[in-house]
Amino acid sequence: MLVRYLSHPQVFIEPQFPVPDWSLSALGIQRVYNLLNTQWIRDVGYVMSSPERKAMETAQPIAKQFGLDLRINAKMHENDRSSTGYLPPLAFERTVTEFMKHPNRSIRGWESAVHAQARIVEQVEVAVKHYRRLAPLRGDILLVGHGGVGTLLYCHFAGLDIDRKFDQPPGGGNYITIDWTDQRVLHGWLPMEESF
């Protein structure tokens, strides 16, 4: 069984609103619709999303395209950064670097990386258990979320220490694939338009 974790693509940055309320940009929306024509997405039989708006806007067209129920998991959100809210790009990048460099610490009040990692790994397990209760089982599991916790998920299943060098490329809209039977990742971040 394959579990795919997809990060939402480009967003419309609105500093006056909480980050979880940001929506996809025009480019992000176009990439989601382009994704519907790729080979790998056609194998999806189950879709679960983070509750953040940009993730749901990524997941909804996929679920609709294939006639699937979209399940929302409140605990699949990005690492909790509500203590700072929006940060200008340079400050944000510095804080993310510290977040990954010191995974056991809360940086500027953010959720620590080890806590966020444990949470997202647990929620993947929740999704797999729910999927297995369905009948008949068909297709791969698709989890739609965020680059930060997605990187932490990748590090866990790759057996790697948390490190920002494993972060997704800029812009988002990338995915990893986990072979659930062997509990291992099959590849690092790939653009959502590229099949594996």
CSV table of C-alpha atoms in Angstrom, one decimal:
chain,number,residue,atom,x,y,z
A,1,MET,CA,0.0,0.0,0.0
A,2,LEU,CA,1.3,3.5,-0.9
A,3,VAL,CA,0.7,6.6,1.2
A,4,ARG,CA,1.4,9.8,-0.7
A,5,TYR,CA,1.9,13.1,1.2
A,6,LEU,CA,1.3,16.2,-0.9
A,7,SER,CA,2.1,19.7,0.2
A,8,HIS,CA,-0.2,22.5,-1.1
A,9,PRO,CA,1.3,24.6,-3.9
A,10,GLN,CA,1.7,28.4,-4.1
A,11,VAL,CA,-0.4,30.6,-1.8
A,12,PHE,CA,-1.7,34.2,-1.9
A,13,ILE,CA,0.2,35.8,1.0
A,14,GLU,CA,-2.1,37.9,3.1
A,15,PRO,CA,-0.2,39.2,6.2
A,16,GLN,CA,-3.4,40.7,7.7
A,17,PHE,CA,-5.0,37.2,8.0
A,18,PRO,CA,-3.9,34.2,10.1
A,19,VAL,CA,-1.6,32.0,8.0
A,20,PRO,CA,-4.0,28.9,8.2
A,21,ASP,CA,-6.7,31.1,6.4
A,22,TRP,CA,-4.5,31.9,3.4
A,23,SER,CA,-5.8,30.6,0.1
A,24,LEU,CA,-4.1,29.3,-3.0
A,25,SER,CA,-2.8,31.8,-5.5
A,26,ALA,CA,-3.8,31.7,-9.2
A,27,LEU,CA,-0.6,29.7,-9.9
A,28,GLY,CA,-1.3,27.3,-7.1
A,29,ILE,CA,-4.9,26.7,-8.3
A,30,GLN,CA,-3.6,26.1,-11.9
A,31,ARG,CA,-1.1,23.6,-10.6
A,32,VAL,CA,-3.8,21.6,-8.8
A,33,TYR,CA,-5.9,21.4,-12.0
A,34,ASN,CA,-2.7,20.4,-13.9
A,35,LEU,CA,-2.2,17.6,-11.3
A,36,LEU,CA,-5.5,16.0,-12.2
A,37,ASN,CA,-4.0,15.0,-15.6
A,38,THR,CA,-0.9,13.3,-14.1
A,39,GLN,CA,-0.6,9.5,-14.0
A,40,TRP,CA,0.1,9.1,-10.3
A,41,ILE,CA,-3.0,11.0,-9.0
A,42,ARG,CA,-5.3,8.5,-10.9
A,43,ASP,CA,-4.3,5.8,-8.4
A,44,VAL,CA,-5.6,7.7,-5.4
A,45,GLY,CA,-8.6,6.0,-3.6
A,46,TYR,CA,-8.7,8.0,-0.3
A,47,VAL,CA,-8.1,11.6,0.4
A,48,MET,CA,-7.5,13.3,3.8
A,49,SER,CA,-6.6,16.9,4.3
A,50,SER,CA,-5.2,19.3,6.8
A,51,PRO,CA,-7.9,21.8,8.0
A,52,GLU,CA,-6.0,24.8,6.7
A,53,ARG,CA,-7.7,26.5,3.8
A,54,LYS,CA,-4.8,26.2,1.3
A,55,ALA,CA,-4.6,22.4,1.9
A,56,MET,CA,-8.4,22.0,1.5
A,57,GLU,CA,-8.3,24.0,-1.7
A,58,THR,CA,-5.7,21.5,-3.0
A,59,ALA,CA,-7.5,18.4,-1.8
A,60,GLN,CA,-11.1,19.3,-2.8
A,61,PRO,CA,-10.7,19.2,-6.6
A,62,ILE,CA,-8.8,15.9,-6.4
A,63,ALA,CA,-11.5,14.3,-4.3
A,64,LYS,CA,-14.2,15.7,-6.6
A,65,GLN,CA,-12.4,14.5,-9.7
A,66,PHE,CA,-12.4,10.9,-8.6
A,67,GLY,CA,-15.7,10.8,-6.7
A,68,LEU,CA,-14.1,10.4,-3.3
A,69,ASP,CA,-15.1,11.7,0.1
A,70,LEU,CA,-12.8,14.4,1.4
A,71,ARG,CA,-11.9,13.8,5.0
A,72,ILE,CA,-10.6,16.6,7.1
A,73,ASN,CA,-8.2,15.9,10.0
A,74,ALA,CA,-7.8,18.8,12.5
A,75,LYS,CA,-4.4,17.5,13.7
A,76,MET,CA,-2.8,17.5,10.2
A,77,HIS,CA,-2.1,21.2,10.3
A,78,GLU,CA,1.4,22.8,9.7
A,79,ASN,CA,3.7,23.2,12.7
A,80,ASP,CA,2.0,25.6,15.0
A,81,ARG,CA,3.4,29.1,14.3
A,82,SER,CA,0.6,31.1,15.9
A,83,SER,CA,2.9,32.7,18.4
A,84,THR,CA,4.4,34.8,15.7
A,85,GLY,CA,1.8,34.8,12.9
A,86,TYR,CA,3.1,36.1,9.6
A,87,LEU,CA,6.8,36.8,9.5
A,88,PRO,CA,8.5,38.7,6.7
A,89,PRO,CA,10.4,36.4,4.4
A,90,LEU,CA,13.9,36.8,5.8
A,91,ALA,CA,12.7,36.5,9.4
A,92,PHE,CA,10.6,33.5,8.5
A,93,GLU,CA,13.5,31.7,6.8
A,94,ARG,CA,15.8,32.3,9.8
A,95,THR,CA,13.1,31.0,12.2
A,96,VAL,CA,12.5,27.8,10.1
A,97,THR,CA,16.3,27.2,10.0
A,98,GLU,CA,16.4,27.4,13.8
A,99,PHE,CA,13.2,25.2,14.1
A,100,MET,CA,14.9,22.4,12.1
A,101,LYS,CA,18.4,22.9,13.7
A,102,HIS,CA,17.0,22.7,17.3
A,103,PRO,CA,14.2,20.2,17.0
A,104,ASN,CA,13.7,19.8,20.7
A,105,ARG,CA,13.2,23.5,21.3
A,106,SER,CA,10.3,25.8,20.8
A,107,ILE,CA,11.7,28.6,18.6
A,108,ARG,CA,10.0,32.0,19.2
A,109,GLY,CA,7.1,30.1,20.7
A,110,TRP,CA,6.5,27.8,17.7
A,111,GLU,CA,5.6,24.1,18.2
A,112,SER,CA,8.9,22.2,18.4
A,113,ALA,CA,9.9,20.1,15.5
A,114,VAL,CA,9.9,16.8,17.5
A,115,HIS,CA,6.4,17.5,18.7
A,116,ALA,CA,5.2,18.4,15.2
A,117,GLN,CA,6.9,15.3,13.8
A,118,ALA,CA,5.2,13.0,16.4
A,119,ARG,CA,1.9,14.6,15.6
A,120,ILE,CA,2.0,14.2,11.9
A,121,VAL,CA,3.3,10.6,12.0
A,122,GLU,CA,0.5,9.7,14.4
A,123,GLN,CA,-2.1,11.3,12.0
A,124,VAL,CA,-0.7,9.3,9.0
A,125,GLU,CA,-1.3,6.2,11.1
A,126,VAL,CA,-4.8,7.4,11.9
A,127,ALA,CA,-5.5,7.8,8.2
A,128,VAL,CA,-4.2,4.3,7.4
A,129,LYS,CA,-6.3,2.7,10.1
A,130,HIS,CA,-9.4,4.6,8.9
A,131,TYR,CA,-8.7,3.6,5.3
A,132,ARG,CA,-8.4,-0.1,6.2
A,133,ARG,CA,-11.8,0.0,7.9
A,134,LEU,CA,-13.4,0.9,4.5
A,135,ALA,CA,-14.6,-1.7,2.1
A,136,PRO,CA,-13.7,-2.3,-0.6
A,137,LEU,CA,-10.2,-0.9,-0.3
A,138,ARG,CA,-9.0,0.7,-3.6
A,139,GLY,CA,-6.2,2.9,-4.5
A,140,ASP,CA,-3.5,4.8,-2.7
A,141,ILE,CA,-3.9,7.0,0.3
A,142,LEU,CA,-3.4,10.8,-0.4
A,143,LEU,CA,-2.7,13.1,2.5
A,144,VAL,CA,-2.7,16.8,1.7
A,145,GLY,CA,-0.9,19.2,3.9
A,146,HIS,CA,2.2,21.3,4.3
A,147,GLY,CA,5.9,21.4,3.6
A,148,GLY,CA,7.2,21.8,7.1
A,149,VAL,CA,5.4,18.8,8.7
A,150,GLY,CA,5.9,16.9,5.4
A,151,THR,CA,9.6,17.3,5.7
A,152,LEU,CA,9.4,16.0,9.3
A,153,LEU,CA,7.4,13.0,8.0
A,154,TYR,CA,10.0,12.3,5.4
A,155,CYS,CA,12.8,12.4,7.9
A,156,HIS,CA,10.9,9.9,10.2
A,157,PHE,CA,10.2,7.3,7.5
A,158,ALA,CA,13.7,7.8,5.9
A,159,GLY,CA,15.3,7.2,9.3
A,160,LEU,CA,17.1,10.6,9.2
A,161,ASP,CA,17.7,13.2,11.7
A,162,ILE,CA,15.6,16.3,11.3
A,163,ASP,CA,17.5,18.6,9.0
A,164,ARG,CA,16.4,21.5,6.8
A,165,LYS,CA,18.4,20.1,3.9
A,166,PHE,CA,15.5,17.6,3.4
A,167,ASP,CA,13.0,20.5,3.0
A,168,GLN,CA,10.9,20.7,-0.1
A,169,PRO,CA,11.8,23.0,-3.0
A,170,PRO,CA,10.5,26.6,-2.8
A,171,GLY,CA,6.9,27.2,-3.7
A,172,GLY,CA,5.3,24.0,-2.4
A,173,GLY,CA,3.3,21.6,-4.5
A,174,ASN,CA,5.5,18.6,-3.9
A,175,TYR,CA,5.0,15.1,-2.7
A,176,ILE,CA,6.7,12.1,-1.1
A,177,THR,CA,5.6,8.4,-1.3
A,178,ILE,CA,5.7,6.0,1.5
A,179,ASP,CA,5.6,2.2,1.1
A,180,TRP,CA,3.5,1.5,4.1
A,181,THR,CA,4.2,-2.3,4.0
A,182,ASP,CA,7.9,-1.7,4.4
A,183,GLN,CA,7.5,1.6,6.4
A,184,ARG,CA,10.0,3.4,4.1
A,185,VAL,CA,9.9,6.4,1.8
A,186,LEU,CA,10.4,5.6,-1.9
A,187,HIS,CA,11.6,9.1,-2.9
A,188,GLY,CA,12.3,12.6,-1.6
A,189,TRP,CA,10.2,15.6,-2.6
A,190,LEU,CA,9.0,15.5,-6.3
A,191,PRO,CA,7.0,18.2,-8.0
A,192,MET,CA,3.3,17.3,-8.0
A,193,GLU,CA,3.2,17.3,-11.8
A,194,GLU,CA,5.9,14.5,-11.9
A,195,SER,CA,4.9,10.9,-11.6
A,196,PHE,CA,6.7,8.3,-9.6
